[in-house]
PDB file of C-alpha atoms in Angstrom:
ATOM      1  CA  UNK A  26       4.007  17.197   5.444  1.00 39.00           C
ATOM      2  CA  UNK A  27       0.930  16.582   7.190  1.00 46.00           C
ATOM      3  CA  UNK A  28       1.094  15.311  10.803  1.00 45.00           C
ATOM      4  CA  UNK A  29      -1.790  12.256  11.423  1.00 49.00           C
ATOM      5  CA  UNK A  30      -3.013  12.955  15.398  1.00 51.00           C
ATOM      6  CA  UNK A  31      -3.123  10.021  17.257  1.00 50.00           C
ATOM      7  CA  UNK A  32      -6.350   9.956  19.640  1.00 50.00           C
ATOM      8  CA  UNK A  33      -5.487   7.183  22.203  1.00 52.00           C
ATOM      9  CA  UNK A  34      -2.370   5.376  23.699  1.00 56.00           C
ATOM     10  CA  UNK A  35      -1.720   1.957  21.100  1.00 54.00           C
ATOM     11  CA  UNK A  36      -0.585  -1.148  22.334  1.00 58.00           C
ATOM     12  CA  UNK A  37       1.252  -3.367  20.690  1.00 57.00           C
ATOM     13  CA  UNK A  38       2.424  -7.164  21.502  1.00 59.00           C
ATOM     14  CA  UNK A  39       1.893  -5.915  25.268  1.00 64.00           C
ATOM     15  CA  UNK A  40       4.460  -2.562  24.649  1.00 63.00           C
ATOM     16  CA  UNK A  41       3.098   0.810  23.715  1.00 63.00           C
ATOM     17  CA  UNK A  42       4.058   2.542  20.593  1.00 60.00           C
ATOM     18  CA  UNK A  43       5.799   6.007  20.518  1.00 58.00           C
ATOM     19  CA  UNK A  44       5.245   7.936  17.528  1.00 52.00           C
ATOM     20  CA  UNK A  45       7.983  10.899  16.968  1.00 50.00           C
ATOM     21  CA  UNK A  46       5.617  13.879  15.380  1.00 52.00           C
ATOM     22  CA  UNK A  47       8.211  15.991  13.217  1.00 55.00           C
ATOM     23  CA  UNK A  48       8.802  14.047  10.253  1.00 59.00           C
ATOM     24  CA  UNK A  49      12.037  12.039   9.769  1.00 59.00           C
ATOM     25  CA  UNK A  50      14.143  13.763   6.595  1.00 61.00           C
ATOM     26  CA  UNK A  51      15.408  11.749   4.219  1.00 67.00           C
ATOM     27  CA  UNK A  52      18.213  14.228   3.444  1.00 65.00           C
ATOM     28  CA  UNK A  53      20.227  16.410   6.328  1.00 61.00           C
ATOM     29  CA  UNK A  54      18.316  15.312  10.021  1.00 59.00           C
ATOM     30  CA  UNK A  55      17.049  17.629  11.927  1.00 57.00           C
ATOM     31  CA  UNK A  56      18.492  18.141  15.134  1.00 59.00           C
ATOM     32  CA  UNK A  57      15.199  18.597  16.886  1.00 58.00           C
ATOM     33  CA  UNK A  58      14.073  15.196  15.987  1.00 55.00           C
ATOM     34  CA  UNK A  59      14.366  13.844  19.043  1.00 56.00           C
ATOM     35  CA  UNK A  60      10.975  14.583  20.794  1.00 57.00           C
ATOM     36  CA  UNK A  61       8.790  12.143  21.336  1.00 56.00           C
ATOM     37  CA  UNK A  62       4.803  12.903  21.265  1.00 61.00           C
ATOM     38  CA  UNK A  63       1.829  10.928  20.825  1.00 71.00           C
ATOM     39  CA  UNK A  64       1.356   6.436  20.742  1.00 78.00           C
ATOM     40  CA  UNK A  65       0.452   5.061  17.125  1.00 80.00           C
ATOM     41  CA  UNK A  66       0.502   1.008  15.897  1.00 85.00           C
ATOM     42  CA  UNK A  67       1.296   1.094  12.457  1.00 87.00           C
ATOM     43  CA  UNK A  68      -0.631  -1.492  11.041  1.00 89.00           C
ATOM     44  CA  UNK A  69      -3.827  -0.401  12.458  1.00 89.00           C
ATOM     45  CA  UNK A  70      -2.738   3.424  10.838  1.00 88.00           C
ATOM     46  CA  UNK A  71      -2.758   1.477   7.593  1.00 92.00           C
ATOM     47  CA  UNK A  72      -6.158  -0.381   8.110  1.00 94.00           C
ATOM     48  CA  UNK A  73      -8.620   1.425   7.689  1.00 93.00           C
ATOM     49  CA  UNK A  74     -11.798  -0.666   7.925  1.00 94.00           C
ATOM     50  CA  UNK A  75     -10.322  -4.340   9.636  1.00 94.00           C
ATOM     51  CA  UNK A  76     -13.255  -6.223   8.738  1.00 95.00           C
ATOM     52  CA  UNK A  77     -12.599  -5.574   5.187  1.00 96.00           C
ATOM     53  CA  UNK A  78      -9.102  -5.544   4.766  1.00 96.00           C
ATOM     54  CA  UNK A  79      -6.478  -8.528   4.009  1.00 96.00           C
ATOM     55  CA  UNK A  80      -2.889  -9.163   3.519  1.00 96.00           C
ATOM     56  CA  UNK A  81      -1.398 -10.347   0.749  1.00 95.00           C
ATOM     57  CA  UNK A  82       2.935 -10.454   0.172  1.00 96.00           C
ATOM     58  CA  UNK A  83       3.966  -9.016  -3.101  1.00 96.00           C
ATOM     59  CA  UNK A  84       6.250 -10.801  -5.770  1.00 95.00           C
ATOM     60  CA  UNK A  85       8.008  -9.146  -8.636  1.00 95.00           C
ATOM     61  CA  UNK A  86       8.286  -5.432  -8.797  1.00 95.00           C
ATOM     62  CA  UNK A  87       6.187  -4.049 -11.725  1.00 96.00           C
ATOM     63  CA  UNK A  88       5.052  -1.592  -8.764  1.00 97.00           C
ATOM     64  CA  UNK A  89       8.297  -0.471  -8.002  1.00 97.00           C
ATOM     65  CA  UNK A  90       7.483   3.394  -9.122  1.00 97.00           C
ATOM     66  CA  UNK A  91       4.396   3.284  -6.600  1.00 97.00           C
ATOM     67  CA  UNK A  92       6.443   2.346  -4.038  1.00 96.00           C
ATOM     68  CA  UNK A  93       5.962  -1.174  -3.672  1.00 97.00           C
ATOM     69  CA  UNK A  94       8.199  -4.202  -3.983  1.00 96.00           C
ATOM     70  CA  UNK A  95       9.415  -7.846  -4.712  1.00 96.00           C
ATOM     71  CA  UNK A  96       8.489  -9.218  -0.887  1.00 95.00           C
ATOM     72  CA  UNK A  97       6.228  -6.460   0.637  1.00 96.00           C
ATOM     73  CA  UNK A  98       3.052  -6.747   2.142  1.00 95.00           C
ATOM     74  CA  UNK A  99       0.371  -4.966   1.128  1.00 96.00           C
ATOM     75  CA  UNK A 100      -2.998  -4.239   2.783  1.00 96.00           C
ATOM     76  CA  UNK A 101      -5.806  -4.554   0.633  1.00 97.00           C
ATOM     77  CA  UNK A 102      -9.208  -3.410   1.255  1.00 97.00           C
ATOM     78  CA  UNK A 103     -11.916  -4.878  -0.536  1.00 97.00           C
ATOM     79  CA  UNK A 104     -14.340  -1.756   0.622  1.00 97.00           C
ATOM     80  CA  UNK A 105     -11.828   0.744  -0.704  1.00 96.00           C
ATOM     81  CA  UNK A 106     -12.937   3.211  -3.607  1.00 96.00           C
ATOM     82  CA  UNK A 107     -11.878   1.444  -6.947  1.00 96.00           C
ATOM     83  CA  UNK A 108     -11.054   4.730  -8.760  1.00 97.00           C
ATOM     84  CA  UNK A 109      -8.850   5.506 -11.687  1.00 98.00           C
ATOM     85  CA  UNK A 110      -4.872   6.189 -10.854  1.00 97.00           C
ATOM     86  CA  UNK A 111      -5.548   3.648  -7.688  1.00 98.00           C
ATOM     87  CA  UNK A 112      -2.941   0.589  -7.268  1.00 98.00           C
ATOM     88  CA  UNK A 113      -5.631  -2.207  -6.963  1.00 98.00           C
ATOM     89  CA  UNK A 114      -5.525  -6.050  -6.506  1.00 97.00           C
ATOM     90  CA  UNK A 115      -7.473  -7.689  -9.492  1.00 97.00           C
ATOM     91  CA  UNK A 116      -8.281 -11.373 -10.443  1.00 96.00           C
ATOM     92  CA  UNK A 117      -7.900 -11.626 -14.460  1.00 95.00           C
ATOM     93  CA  UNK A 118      -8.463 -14.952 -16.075  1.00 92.00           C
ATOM     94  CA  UNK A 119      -7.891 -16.723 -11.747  1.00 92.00           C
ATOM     95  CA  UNK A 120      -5.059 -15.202 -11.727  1.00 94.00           C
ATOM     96  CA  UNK A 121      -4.202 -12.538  -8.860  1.00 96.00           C
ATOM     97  CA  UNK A 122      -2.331  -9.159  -9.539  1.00 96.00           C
ATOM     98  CA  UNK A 123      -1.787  -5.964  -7.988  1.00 97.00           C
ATOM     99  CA  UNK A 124      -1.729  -3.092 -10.672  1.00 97.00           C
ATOM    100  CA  UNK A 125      -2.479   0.577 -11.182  1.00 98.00           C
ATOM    101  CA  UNK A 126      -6.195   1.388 -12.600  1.00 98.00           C
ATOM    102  CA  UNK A 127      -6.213   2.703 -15.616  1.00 98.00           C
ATOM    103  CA  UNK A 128      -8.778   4.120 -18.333  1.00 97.00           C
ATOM    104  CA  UNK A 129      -8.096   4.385 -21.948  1.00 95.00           C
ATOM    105  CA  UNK A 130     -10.996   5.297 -24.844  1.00 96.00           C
ATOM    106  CA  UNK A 131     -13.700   4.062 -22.708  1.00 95.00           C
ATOM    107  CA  UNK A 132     -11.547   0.585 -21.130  1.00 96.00           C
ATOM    108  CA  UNK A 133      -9.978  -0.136 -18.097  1.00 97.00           C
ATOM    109  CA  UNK A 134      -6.859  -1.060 -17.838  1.00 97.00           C
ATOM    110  CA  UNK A 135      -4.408  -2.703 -14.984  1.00 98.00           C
ATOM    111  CA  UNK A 136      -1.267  -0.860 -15.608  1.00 97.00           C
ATOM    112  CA  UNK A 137       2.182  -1.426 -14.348  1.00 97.00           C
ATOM    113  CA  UNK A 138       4.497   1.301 -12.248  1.00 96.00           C
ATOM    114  CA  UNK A 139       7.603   0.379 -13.403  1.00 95.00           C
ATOM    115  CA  UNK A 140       9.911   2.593 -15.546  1.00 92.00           C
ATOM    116  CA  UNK A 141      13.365   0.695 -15.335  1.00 92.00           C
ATOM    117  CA  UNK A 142      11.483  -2.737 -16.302  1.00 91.00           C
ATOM    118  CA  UNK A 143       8.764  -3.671 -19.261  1.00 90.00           C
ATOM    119  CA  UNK A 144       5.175  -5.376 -18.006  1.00 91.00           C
ATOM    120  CA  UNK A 145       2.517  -5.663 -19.863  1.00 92.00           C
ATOM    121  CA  UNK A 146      -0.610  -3.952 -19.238  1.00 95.00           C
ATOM    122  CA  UNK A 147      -4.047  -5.819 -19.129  1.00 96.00           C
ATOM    123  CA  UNK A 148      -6.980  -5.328 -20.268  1.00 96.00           C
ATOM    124  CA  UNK A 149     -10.119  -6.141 -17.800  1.00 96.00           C
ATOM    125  CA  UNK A 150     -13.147  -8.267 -19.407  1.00 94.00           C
ATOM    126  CA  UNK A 151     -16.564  -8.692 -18.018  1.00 93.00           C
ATOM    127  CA  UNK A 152     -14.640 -11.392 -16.322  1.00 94.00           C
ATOM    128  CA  UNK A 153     -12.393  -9.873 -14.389  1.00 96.00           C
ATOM    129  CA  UNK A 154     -12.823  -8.613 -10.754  1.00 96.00           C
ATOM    130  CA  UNK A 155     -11.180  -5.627  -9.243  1.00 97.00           C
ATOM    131  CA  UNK A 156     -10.795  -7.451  -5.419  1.00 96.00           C
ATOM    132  CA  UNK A 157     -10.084  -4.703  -3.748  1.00 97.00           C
ATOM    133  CA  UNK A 158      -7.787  -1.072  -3.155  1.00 98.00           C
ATOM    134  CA  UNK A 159      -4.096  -1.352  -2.062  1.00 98.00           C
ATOM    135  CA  UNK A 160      -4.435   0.819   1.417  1.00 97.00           C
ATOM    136  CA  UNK A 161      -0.863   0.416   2.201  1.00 96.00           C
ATOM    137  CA  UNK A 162       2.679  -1.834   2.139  1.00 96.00           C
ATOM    138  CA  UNK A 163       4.824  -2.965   4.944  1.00 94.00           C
ATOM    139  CA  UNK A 164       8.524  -3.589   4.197  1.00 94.00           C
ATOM    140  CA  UNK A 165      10.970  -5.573   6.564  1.00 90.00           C
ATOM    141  CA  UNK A 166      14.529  -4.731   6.053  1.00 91.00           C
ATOM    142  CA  UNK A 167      17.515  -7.546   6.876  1.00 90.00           C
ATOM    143  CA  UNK A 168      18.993  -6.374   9.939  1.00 93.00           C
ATOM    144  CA  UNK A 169      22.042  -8.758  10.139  1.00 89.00           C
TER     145      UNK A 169
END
């Protein structure tokens, strides 16, 4: 797993931002988990280029496989690489959705990730406009 170094202290809402560098497991913790290294604010590790990047919150979960879901927010960045296997956000016919690019015998596609649920794919016209690259999701959990 590849450990991101942070370069300078981030603040945060006033508070500084520890970052623990060995990676939390998902499976049996490690027992050496505990030490605390470098400062890192999340949402500006996710944003890549500010100036080009906006928020949008997620509903319905035909991106479920990719990781995203029903309530998220996602960070999209308009001067991201549009490139094929990419989860993009894409006007089609004024309406806005966030899909996987796709390529199929010379046509792009906006594809669903979603193997437990059907969605169509779409096709993309001369009309259509890829808005911008899905750089990352932030997910809030209920805490009471």
């Amino acid at each position: 797993m590849p450990v991101f170094p942070v370069e300078t202290p981030v603040v945060a809402n006033g508070m500084p931002l520890r970052l623990v560098t060995t990676p939390a497991s998902a499976g049996f913790p490690s027992p050496a988990a505990d030490d605390l290294e470098d400062e890192i604010d999340p949402i500006s590790w996710v944003v890549r280029r500010p100036s080009s990047t906006f928020w949008w919150r997620v509903e319905g979960d035909c991106l479920w496989d990719a990781g995203i879901r029903d309530g998220d927010l996602i960070a999209v960045d308009r001067a991201g690489k549009r490139r094929i296997g990419r989860a993009v956000l894409a006007v089609v016919e004024g309406a806005v959705t966030a899909k996987i690019l796709r390529k199929r015998d010379g046509r792009y596609f906006l594809a669903p990730a979603n193997g437990r649920e059907t969605f169509p794919e779409i096709e993309l016209t001369e009309d259509s406009e890829i808005w911008g690259v899905i750089a990352g999701v932030v997910r809030r959990y209920d805490l009471e």
